[in-house]
């Protein structure tokens, strides 16, 4: 019952409590990480498991899957997905080709030429563009772009080209903001070095900043492409969704995403058609995995940004 | 400081756990709230003087075309029987059929006979389903007014949808390219149209979508477009589209009930085996009650024809017999 013993007892209690805190905290963090990994793993496993069935259980050949005839209810049923793969690839590349020069221009302007103005005006505008839901983009595309394309370019307005235009606007903000960050990360010292050697501002930007930030700029474009490839709703509203092989950019086409969204209601569970839709989902997953992989690879090559 | 953080973390963990438990336990927590009426306690119910013995929950889902009809009937039914809870989902005919087969839905809504889904038929999965034909839906070939056509022969219709005729001037209209708007394969509406309008031939569409509203909008905004829709979507105030007559026969109720106009289909509500209990009560209501099937009832309001008004019957094969 001496004073010292009581103190030590209370101290011991405090120590115990602290230890408990530490343990609980760690447990909570570990549980969160485990849950995230579990969910991600489960999603991957589930999609792959379902998506592989057409080839294993139903003996669908890869050659047939890569043909152009899509007719799930035909006799015999045919599951050629090439037209959608082509459609997805064309609109993604098209949007990247149109958006990249625009975004790069905007990014150089904000990062190198008018940082104050860019921060105050351009950045908020782009953030607003990011916030617009895709259904709104699709609706604007349907009401404004479709008649515009029909009257000025020909065709019926619903086309791959219209899809490219809508996607271009949608990925502009993504590409611009990532590219801006990449350019801003180029150290001022080397720019000063460039000026000291007598280079003009334009020479500095084109031969130094752009080169130094190249991995970051490529990352920006890939992010934009990944978004374009996975976008379903807005594209579906303006592209026409014909499961045929488009002859030109002004022809209606279809993308992987639009076919999945269109067919999912009809495919009865446990049928081949149902599993083929999962296979298409696997392709989308692989594409996004590939883009992440490429981004990481570029990240390794970075010197400044 | 760290004590506070620890307490916060703990709180988060507990909340998280409680939230998860809450999600799982919702059903059970809602049930007992109203079960006192069935146990014989004499709480007079507000809505009905009679004591209501019906209680339970029903899940119906599938064809989106049927969803509004079933939803409206469900709401009226739940007003009458406050202890019944009916959930109506969409998802498409294929979903409705497969979910009722596996027992996830009590009622599967479908635009087509189960036997028309080849794979389901071959696997014998349709055998234990019981069909309730709740209404008849009429489909019309609908064209943009600019074409200047309001009547086609059956052959012309087939030629247009299969791509043999590509200009409206070949069928007595203006010199205007025809744009065919179709639906994805697997759509119940497409199956019906193929069978009864195109004589079994496949359509060749330039555009596809399965939302009727979207198809209507696309026909209205694209000069020279043609597609097909349930007639409930074609309203008198639509000035840009026209529902075409086939061989001079308009898609009206009078023509459909005698099968003069042949492009129509049943809307099916399937149950696995004969329905019992609350599901049976609801199906009886939706199949026979004048509120639903009578003149000016829910079925007619939504632009369908009550099945009992039909003077003919049609089976899976499309064989038509006069109604007994």
XYZ file of C-alpha atoms in Angstrom:
629
model
C 0.000 0.000 0.000
C 2.974 2.365 -0.337
C 2.874 5.382 -2.557
C 5.335 4.054 -5.115
C 3.438 0.858 -5.722
C 0.192 2.661 -6.405
C 1.919 4.946 -8.841
C 3.474 2.082 -10.689
C 0.129 0.326 -10.796
C -1.505 3.341 -12.352
C 1.415 3.746 -14.700
C 1.067 0.148 -15.683
C -2.583 0.797 -16.446
C -1.650 3.732 -18.640
C 0.926 1.567 -20.405
C -1.642 -1.148 -20.964
C -4.092 1.367 -22.348
C -1.459 2.757 -24.687
C -0.560 -0.692 -25.892
C -4.217 -1.406 -26.517
C -4.509 1.812 -28.491
C -1.540 0.872 -30.621
C -2.904 -2.597 -31.244
C -6.391 -1.365 -32.103
C -5.079 1.295 -34.417
C -2.884 -1.147 -36.239
C -5.706 -3.661 -36.430
C -8.025 -1.096 -37.950
C -5.524 -0.062 -40.599
C -4.643 -3.657 -41.422
C -8.327 -4.543 -41.725
C -8.920 -1.651 -44.117
C -6.040 -2.673 -46.343
C -7.138 -6.297 -46.284
C -10.684 -5.330 -47.235
C -9.543 -3.150 -50.148
C -7.277 -5.911 -51.457
C -10.008 -8.469 -51.010
C -12.562 -6.401 -52.921
C -10.151 -5.668 -55.764
C -9.064 -9.297 -55.947
C -12.641 -10.532 -55.860
C -13.685 -8.202 -58.677
C -10.770 -9.284 -60.865
C -11.285 -12.954 -60.106
C -15.039 -12.802 -60.719
C -14.799 -10.996 -64.053
C -12.040 -13.258 -65.326
C -13.796 -16.386 -64.115
C -16.990 -15.496 -65.969
C -15.233 -14.070 -68.995
C -13.164 -17.161 -69.668
C -16.176 -19.504 -69.737
C -17.173 -18.946 -73.383
C -13.798 -20.350 -74.447
C -13.599 -23.181 -71.936
C -17.159 -24.360 -71.429
C -18.725 -23.402 -74.754
C -15.706 -24.005 -76.974
C -16.012 -20.616 -78.619
C -12.873 -20.198 -80.688
C -10.795 -17.061 -80.543
C -11.063 -16.805 -84.330
C -14.839 -16.664 -84.070
C -14.677 -14.142 -81.253
C -12.525 -11.923 -83.467
C -14.831 -12.132 -86.491
C -17.208 -9.341 -87.427
C -20.611 -11.013 -87.209
C -22.433 -10.396 -83.968
C -25.682 -12.325 -83.855
C -26.344 -13.924 -80.467
C -29.774 -15.200 -81.479
C -28.934 -16.255 -85.006
C -28.810 -19.870 -85.996
C -26.075 -20.691 -85.352
C -25.402 -17.869 -82.874
C -22.331 -15.832 -83.742
C -20.242 -13.807 -81.353
C -17.811 -11.802 -83.447
C -16.732 -8.791 -81.444
C -14.210 -7.261 -83.833
C -16.527 -4.438 -84.884
C -16.818 -3.275 -81.263
C -13.105 -3.619 -80.593
C -12.482 -1.571 -83.707
C -15.095 1.006 -82.689
C -13.615 1.379 -79.217
C -10.092 1.683 -80.615
C -11.082 4.251 -83.244
C -12.993 6.572 -80.916
C -10.281 6.330 -78.256
C -7.434 7.090 -80.646
C -9.463 9.763 -82.423
C -10.274 11.527 -79.163
C -6.630 11.320 -78.080
C -5.456 12.765 -81.416
C -7.869 15.692 -81.182
C -7.501 16.346 -77.454
C -3.722 16.065 -77.127
C -2.690 19.165 -79.144
C -5.437 21.253 -77.523
C -4.628 20.084 -74.011
C -0.913 20.465 -74.536
C -1.409 24.014 -75.751
C -3.549 24.855 -72.739
C -1.086 23.175 -70.376
C 1.915 25.088 -71.784
C -0.057 28.309 -71.503
C -0.962 27.702 -67.885
C 2.382 26.311 -66.770
C 4.831 28.491 -68.688
C 3.203 31.628 -70.045
C 0.440 32.855 -67.759
C 0.486 30.958 -64.469
C -1.570 33.521 -62.535
C -4.268 33.851 -65.153
C -4.334 30.129 -65.734
C -4.735 29.359 -62.059
C -7.501 31.862 -61.691
C -9.548 31.143 -64.792
C -8.555 28.085 -66.765
C -8.163 25.665 -63.841
C -11.645 26.301 -62.376
C -13.197 26.046 -65.839
C -11.537 22.681 -66.395
C -12.598 21.491 -62.949
C -16.189 22.328 -63.841
C -15.806 20.333 -67.049
C -14.601 17.327 -65.035
C -17.639 17.594 -62.813
C -20.226 17.394 -65.593
C -21.841 13.927 -65.542
C -21.391 11.884 -68.703
C -25.121 11.649 -69.345
C -25.137 15.429 -69.771
C -22.285 15.241 -72.281
C -24.205 12.559 -74.125
C -27.347 14.633 -74.154
C -25.568 17.715 -75.460
C -23.949 15.505 -78.086
C -27.287 14.073 -79.128
C -29.076 17.415 -79.336
C -26.348 19.656 -80.733
C -23.505 17.649 -82.239
C -25.583 15.034 -84.048
C -27.539 17.566 -86.163
C -24.322 19.574 -86.649
C -22.408 16.575 -87.984
C -25.363 15.535 -90.125
C -25.675 18.957 -91.762
C -21.986 19.778 -92.210
C -20.239 16.454 -92.685
C -22.927 14.151 -94.044
C -24.191 10.785 -92.880
C -27.008 10.570 -90.351
C -25.201 12.343 -87.554
C -24.904 9.307 -85.304
C -21.390 8.184 -86.087
C -17.926 7.293 -84.836
C -16.917 10.856 -85.608
C -19.603 12.292 -83.317
C -18.436 9.911 -80.600
C -14.881 11.168 -81.075
C -16.014 14.792 -80.718
C -17.921 14.108 -77.489
C -15.034 12.116 -76.003
C -12.550 14.825 -76.958
C -14.418 17.369 -74.861
C -14.738 14.840 -72.048
C -11.037 14.015 -71.785
C -9.713 17.542 -72.344
C -9.744 18.485 -68.645
C -8.089 15.235 -67.546
C -5.269 15.513 -70.060
C -4.783 19.230 -69.481
C -4.512 19.048 -65.700
C -2.090 16.098 -65.678
C 0.017 17.719 -68.403
C 0.076 21.029 -66.517
C 1.359 19.306 -63.392
C 4.057 17.583 -65.421
C 5.244 20.860 -66.949
C 5.199 22.649 -63.601
C 7.440 19.994 -62.118
C 10.283 20.927 -64.469
C 12.762 22.791 -62.235
C 13.195 26.517 -62.821
C 16.994 26.225 -62.585
C 17.376 24.389 -65.869
C 15.030 26.833 -67.571
C 17.188 29.669 -66.311
C 20.178 27.783 -67.637
C 18.511 27.641 -71.023
C 17.825 31.372 -71.028
C 21.409 32.015 -69.895
C 22.593 30.197 -72.985
C 20.604 32.658 -75.069
C 17.579 30.532 -75.937
C 14.275 32.269 -76.604
C 11.192 31.442 -74.562
C 9.763 29.320 -77.347
C 13.026 27.424 -77.780
C 13.106 26.781 -74.039
C 9.562 25.466 -74.001
C 9.859 23.265 -77.064
C 13.354 21.859 -76.555
C 13.600 21.799 -72.799
C 10.347 21.853 -70.880
C 8.456 19.537 -73.222
C 11.348 17.090 -73.352
C 11.931 17.083 -69.634
C 8.247 16.588 -68.953
C 7.716 14.008 -71.711
C 6.978 10.992 -69.485
C 4.455 13.052 -67.558
C 2.844 14.299 -70.768
C 2.542 10.753 -72.112
C 0.972 9.769 -68.797
C -1.586 12.517 -69.289
C -2.518 11.245 -72.744
C -2.790 7.668 -71.483
C -5.049 8.731 -68.635
C -7.263 10.471 -71.164
C -7.333 7.414 -73.406
C -8.199 5.141 -70.506
C -11.122 7.374 -69.671
C -12.247 7.468 -73.304
C -11.997 3.697 -73.663
C -14.125 3.058 -70.614
C -16.750 5.732 -71.194
C -20.083 4.109 -71.972
C -23.069 6.341 -71.624
C -22.092 9.484 -73.518
C -20.688 7.481 -76.424
C -23.694 5.207 -76.571
C -25.983 8.185 -77.003
C -24.274 9.526 -80.127
C -22.534 6.629 -81.852
C -25.552 4.743 -83.232
C -24.682 1.301 -81.809
C -24.975 -0.672 -85.010
C -23.185 -3.982 -84.538
C -21.740 -3.750 -88.047
C -18.296 -2.891 -89.235
C -18.245 0.864 -89.906
C -16.986 1.769 -93.374
C -16.018 5.329 -92.537
C -15.853 7.708 -89.594
C -19.283 9.041 -90.553
C -20.836 5.587 -90.316
C -22.597 4.526 -87.124
C -20.562 2.084 -85.090
C -20.512 0.467 -81.677
C -18.038 0.218 -78.828
C -17.429 -2.549 -76.295
C -19.048 -0.519 -73.553
C -22.151 0.339 -75.562
C -22.742 -3.299 -76.501
C -22.496 -4.378 -72.868
C -24.953 -1.741 -71.702
C -27.360 -2.508 -74.546
C -27.358 -6.272 -74.252
C -27.194 -6.833 -70.519
C -30.944 -6.817 -70.037
C -31.610 -9.581 -72.545
C -28.876 -12.037 -71.859
C -30.397 -14.625 -69.548
C -27.951 -15.629 -66.837
C -26.016 -18.800 -67.485
C -26.258 -18.582 -71.271
C -23.373 -18.175 -73.675
C -24.473 -14.655 -74.600
C -24.302 -13.699 -70.944
C -20.762 -14.986 -70.560
C -19.612 -13.341 -73.797
C -20.593 -9.998 -72.269
C -18.283 -10.866 -69.391
C -15.540 -11.603 -71.896
C -16.010 -8.091 -73.276
C -15.731 -6.815 -69.701
C -12.436 -8.709 -69.372
C -11.126 -6.853 -72.429
C -12.033 -3.521 -70.827
C -10.309 -4.610 -67.640
C -7.177 -5.692 -69.492
C -7.046 -2.395 -71.338
C -7.241 -0.384 -68.116
C -4.642 -2.672 -66.512
C -2.411 -2.148 -69.538
C -2.707 1.631 -69.336
C -1.869 1.585 -65.624
C 1.131 -0.610 -66.385
C 2.363 1.782 -69.098
C 1.890 4.766 -66.780
C 3.992 3.034 -64.128
C 6.653 2.219 -66.688
C 6.778 5.868 -67.738
C 6.924 6.880 -64.091
C 10.155 4.964 -63.765
C 11.738 6.883 -66.631
C 10.977 10.241 -65.101
C 13.769 12.575 -64.227
C 11.889 15.680 -63.143
C 8.154 15.044 -63.368
C -4.500 13.424 -28.118
C -3.818 9.832 -29.055
C -6.598 8.721 -26.738
C -9.037 10.832 -28.689
C -7.840 9.440 -31.963
C -8.148 5.929 -30.644
C -11.689 6.597 -29.506
C -12.478 8.070 -32.916
C -11.059 5.035 -34.660
C -13.034 2.737 -32.427
C -16.155 4.721 -33.148
C -15.504 4.429 -36.860
C -15.021 0.689 -36.584
C -18.195 0.279 -34.591
C -20.190 2.489 -36.934
C -18.852 0.563 -39.886
C -19.834 -2.705 -38.275
C -23.248 -1.381 -37.319
C -23.748 -0.110 -40.845
C -22.927 -3.485 -42.312
C -25.211 -5.204 -39.873
C -27.890 -2.688 -40.657
C -27.703 -3.406 -44.360
C -28.134 -7.098 -43.792
C -30.778 -6.775 -41.157
C -33.073 -4.287 -42.809
C -35.669 -6.785 -43.837
C -36.118 -8.267 -40.432
C -36.324 -4.932 -38.695
C -39.143 -3.751 -40.904
C -41.298 -6.821 -40.721
C -42.361 -6.912 -37.061
C -43.412 -3.282 -37.159
C -46.687 -4.110 -38.816
C -47.250 -7.703 -37.823
C -49.407 -6.834 -34.849
C -52.455 -6.714 -37.096
C -52.213 -10.300 -38.147
C -51.790 -11.648 -34.637
C -55.390 -10.866 -33.782
C -54.927 -7.703 -31.766
C -57.859 -5.462 -32.527
C -56.048 -2.432 -33.836
C -58.463 -1.025 -36.381
C -56.577 -0.380 -39.604
C -57.059 3.064 -41.074
C -57.528 2.081 -44.685
C -59.892 -0.803 -44.336
C -62.703 -1.627 -41.979
C -62.121 -5.341 -42.577
C -59.155 -6.957 -40.883
C -56.576 -7.660 -43.567
C -55.047 -11.114 -43.402
C -52.665 -10.669 -46.336
C -49.058 -9.997 -45.502
C -45.705 -10.749 -47.031
C -43.383 -9.428 -49.660
C -43.220 -9.968 -53.415
C -40.367 -9.303 -55.805
C -41.249 -8.869 -59.478
C -38.880 -7.803 -62.209
C -37.785 -8.063 -65.824
C -39.155 -6.433 -68.943
C -38.918 -2.668 -68.751
C -42.015 -2.330 -70.949
C -44.044 -3.996 -68.213
C -42.450 -2.198 -65.316
C -44.757 0.856 -65.178
C -47.860 -1.320 -65.424
C -46.807 -3.702 -62.655
C -45.582 -0.782 -60.566
C -48.935 1.010 -60.803
C -50.853 -2.172 -59.988
C -48.498 -2.888 -57.082
C -49.063 0.549 -55.592
C -52.838 0.166 -55.792
C -52.598 -3.313 -54.277
C -50.388 -2.154 -51.426
C -52.894 0.587 -50.598
C -55.527 -2.101 -50.156
C -53.251 -4.436 -48.225
C -50.889 -2.418 -46.069
C -49.007 -5.490 -44.872
C -47.888 -6.461 -48.349
C -44.650 -5.137 -49.742
C -44.097 -5.406 -53.499
C -40.811 -4.502 -55.157
C -40.825 -4.045 -58.933
C -37.524 -4.048 -60.787
C -36.484 -3.659 -64.417
C -33.562 -5.382 -66.054
C -35.026 -6.726 -69.274
C -36.939 -9.836 -70.299
C -33.904 -12.108 -70.161
C -33.249 -11.061 -66.583
C -36.899 -11.545 -65.640
C -36.975 -15.072 -67.040
C -33.680 -16.280 -65.591
C -34.334 -14.757 -62.172
C -37.773 -16.334 -61.843
C -36.322 -19.682 -62.927
C -33.623 -19.543 -60.269
C -36.113 -18.317 -57.682
C -34.689 -14.837 -57.120
C -37.896 -13.188 -58.349
C -41.377 -14.309 -57.340
C -42.689 -12.985 -60.642
C -40.682 -12.648 -63.844
C -41.906 -10.071 -66.348
C -41.234 -10.767 -70.001
C -42.201 -9.444 -73.435
C -41.779 -12.872 -74.963
C -42.748 -16.477 -74.299
C -40.079 -18.254 -72.302
C -39.923 -20.821 -75.126
C -38.759 -18.082 -77.490
C -35.469 -17.945 -75.596
C -33.841 -20.879 -77.354
C -31.284 -21.734 -74.706
C -33.808 -21.702 -71.880
C -36.156 -23.904 -73.872
C -33.447 -26.407 -74.765
C -32.392 -26.709 -71.138
C -36.025 -27.451 -70.240
C -36.100 -24.515 -67.876
C -39.442 -23.215 -69.178
C -41.350 -26.343 -68.184
C -42.061 -25.426 -64.582
C -43.029 -21.826 -65.321
C -46.670 -20.743 -65.260
C -47.597 -17.983 -67.681
C -49.963 -15.122 -66.822
C -50.724 -13.036 -69.885
C -51.523 -9.717 -68.306
C -51.951 -7.557 -71.399
C -51.377 -7.208 -75.120
C -48.921 -4.697 -76.523
C -49.271 -3.374 -80.076
C -46.250 -2.406 -82.125
C -46.180 -0.105 -85.078
C -43.603 0.725 -87.689
C -43.021 4.418 -87.058
C -41.504 6.807 -89.593
C -40.404 10.406 -89.616
C -43.151 12.578 -91.202
C -40.701 14.030 -93.751
C -40.798 10.767 -95.677
C -44.346 11.549 -96.773
C -45.515 7.975 -96.302
C -48.222 6.689 -93.976
C -48.919 3.268 -95.447
C -46.703 0.389 -96.555
C -47.456 -3.028 -97.942
C -46.134 -5.919 -95.901
C -43.562 -6.635 -98.616
C -42.369 -3.025 -98.674
C -41.979 -3.107 -94.900
C -39.840 -6.252 -95.114
C -37.760 -4.781 -97.957
C -37.111 -1.580 -96.024
C -36.046 -3.327 -92.837
C -33.853 -5.841 -94.639
C -32.146 -3.129 -96.645
C -33.502 -3.946 -100.110
C -35.277 -0.598 -100.394
C -33.082 2.310 -99.337
C -35.000 5.366 -100.545
C -38.486 6.574 -99.624
C -39.234 7.441 -103.244
C -39.421 3.715 -104.037
C -42.438 3.372 -101.749
C -44.278 6.494 -102.888
C -42.572 9.000 -100.633
C -40.019 11.768 -101.084
C -36.518 11.360 -102.505
C -34.934 10.698 -99.134
C -32.517 8.080 -97.864
C -34.053 5.598 -95.426
C -32.338 5.228 -92.059
C -33.425 2.086 -90.237
C -33.367 2.249 -86.443
C -33.535 -1.189 -84.869
C -33.101 -2.838 -81.508
C -30.403 -5.116 -80.175
C -30.797 -8.850 -80.650
C -32.460 -10.330 -77.613
C -34.922 -7.489 -77.295
C -38.453 -8.841 -76.886
C -39.813 -6.088 -79.078
C -37.367 -7.020 -81.817
C -38.336 -10.687 -81.606
C -42.021 -9.806 -81.956
C -41.392 -7.457 -84.857
C -39.247 -10.004 -86.653
C -41.887 -12.685 -86.275
C -45.054 -10.781 -87.120
C -43.881 -7.867 -89.269
C -40.852 -9.143 -91.147
C -42.004 -12.731 -91.667
C -39.026 -14.065 -89.713
C -36.354 -12.137 -91.614
C -33.529 -10.337 -89.782
C -33.511 -6.575 -89.813
C -30.459 -4.671 -90.970
C -30.369 -1.534 -88.889
C -27.993 1.384 -89.112
C -28.613 2.285 -85.510
C -29.635 0.338 -82.461
C -30.955 1.212 -79.083
C -33.399 -0.460 -76.795
C -34.877 2.484 -75.036
C -38.242 3.194 -76.670
C -38.080 6.837 -75.677
C -34.692 7.171 -77.330
C -35.893 5.453 -80.500
C -38.857 7.794 -80.695
C -36.571 10.786 -80.234
C -34.191 9.528 -82.927
C -36.997 8.951 -85.427
C -38.378 12.424 -84.717
C -35.004 14.128 -85.157
C -33.613 12.173 -88.112
C -35.177 12.935 -91.449
C -35.950 9.719 -93.338
C -35.753 7.499 -90.267
C -37.968 4.465 -89.605
C -38.129 2.273 -86.539
C -40.704 0.432 -84.493
C -42.321 1.212 -81.180
C -45.112 0.115 -78.902
C -48.130 2.220 -79.902
C -48.345 3.514 -76.328
C -45.352 5.677 -77.207
C -47.044 7.291 -80.216
C -49.182 10.110 -78.865
C -51.648 12.326 -80.760
C -49.506 15.377 -80.021
C -46.467 13.933 -81.819
C -46.193 15.981 -84.979
C -42.924 14.626 -86.338
C -43.594 10.903 -86.396
C -46.294 8.754 -87.931
C -47.379 5.212 -87.069
C -47.630 3.449 -90.428
C -50.588 1.437 -91.647
C -49.686 -1.984 -92.976
C -51.635 -2.900 -96.145
C -54.020 -0.099 -95.218
C -54.715 -1.491 -91.724
C -53.982 0.913 -88.888
C -52.574 -0.326 -85.551
C -55.753 0.337 -83.564
C -57.349 -1.725 -80.807
C -60.315 -2.704 -83.038
C -57.951 -4.131 -85.657
C -55.751 -5.900 -83.134
C -58.450 -7.750 -81.177
C -59.547 -9.481 -84.399
C -55.932 -9.997 -85.502
C -56.466 -7.882 -88.655
C -53.373 -6.016 -87.546
C -50.919 -8.738 -86.614
C -47.928 -7.014 -84.987
C -48.754 -7.500 -81.320
C -47.516 -9.552 -78.393
C -48.551 -10.676 -74.964
C -46.938 -9.209 -71.897
C -46.151 -12.167 -69.651
C -45.852 -12.471 -65.898
C -44.245 -15.810 -65.095
C -44.215 -17.654 -61.785
C -42.281 -20.801 -60.951
C -45.054 -23.330 -60.441
C -48.586 -22.262 -59.519
C -48.513 -19.085 -57.435
C -49.625 -19.323 -53.805
C -50.472 -16.997 -50.955
C -49.731 -13.339 -51.407
C -48.245 -13.794 -54.897
C -51.430 -15.501 -56.035
C -53.560 -12.732 -54.531
C -51.551 -10.085 -56.356
C -51.665 -11.934 -59.675
C -55.431 -12.484 -59.295
C -55.767 -8.765 -58.738
C -53.646 -7.781 -61.733
C -55.302 -10.326 -64.047
C -58.974 -9.807 -63.157
C -59.640 -6.676 -61.118
C -61.526 -3.972 -63.059
C -59.179 -1.349 -61.605
C -56.438 -2.916 -63.681
C -58.169 -4.673 -66.562
C -61.449 -2.744 -66.833
C -62.270 0.141 -69.180
C -60.072 3.094 -68.257
C -58.081 0.853 -65.894
C -54.333 0.743 -65.427
C -53.755 -1.465 -68.486
C -55.639 0.814 -70.871
C -54.192 3.963 -69.331
C -50.729 2.736 -70.174
C -51.648 2.052 -73.782
C -52.010 -1.719 -73.607
C -55.007 -3.879 -74.452
C -56.486 -6.049 -71.667
C -55.983 -9.708 -72.604
C -59.670 -10.494 -72.019
C -60.701 -8.048 -74.775
C -58.890 -10.107 -77.408
C -61.142 -12.119 -79.699
C -58.309 -14.411 -80.707
C -55.564 -16.348 -78.957
C -52.048 -16.883 -80.195
C -49.580 -19.543 -79.057
C -45.776 -19.660 -79.012
C -45.652 -20.834 -82.616
C -47.786 -17.878 -83.684
C -50.860 -20.021 -84.451
C -53.984 -17.921 -84.083
C -57.268 -19.422 -82.927
C -60.583 -17.692 -82.186
C -61.099 -17.343 -78.460
C -63.585 -19.754 -76.975
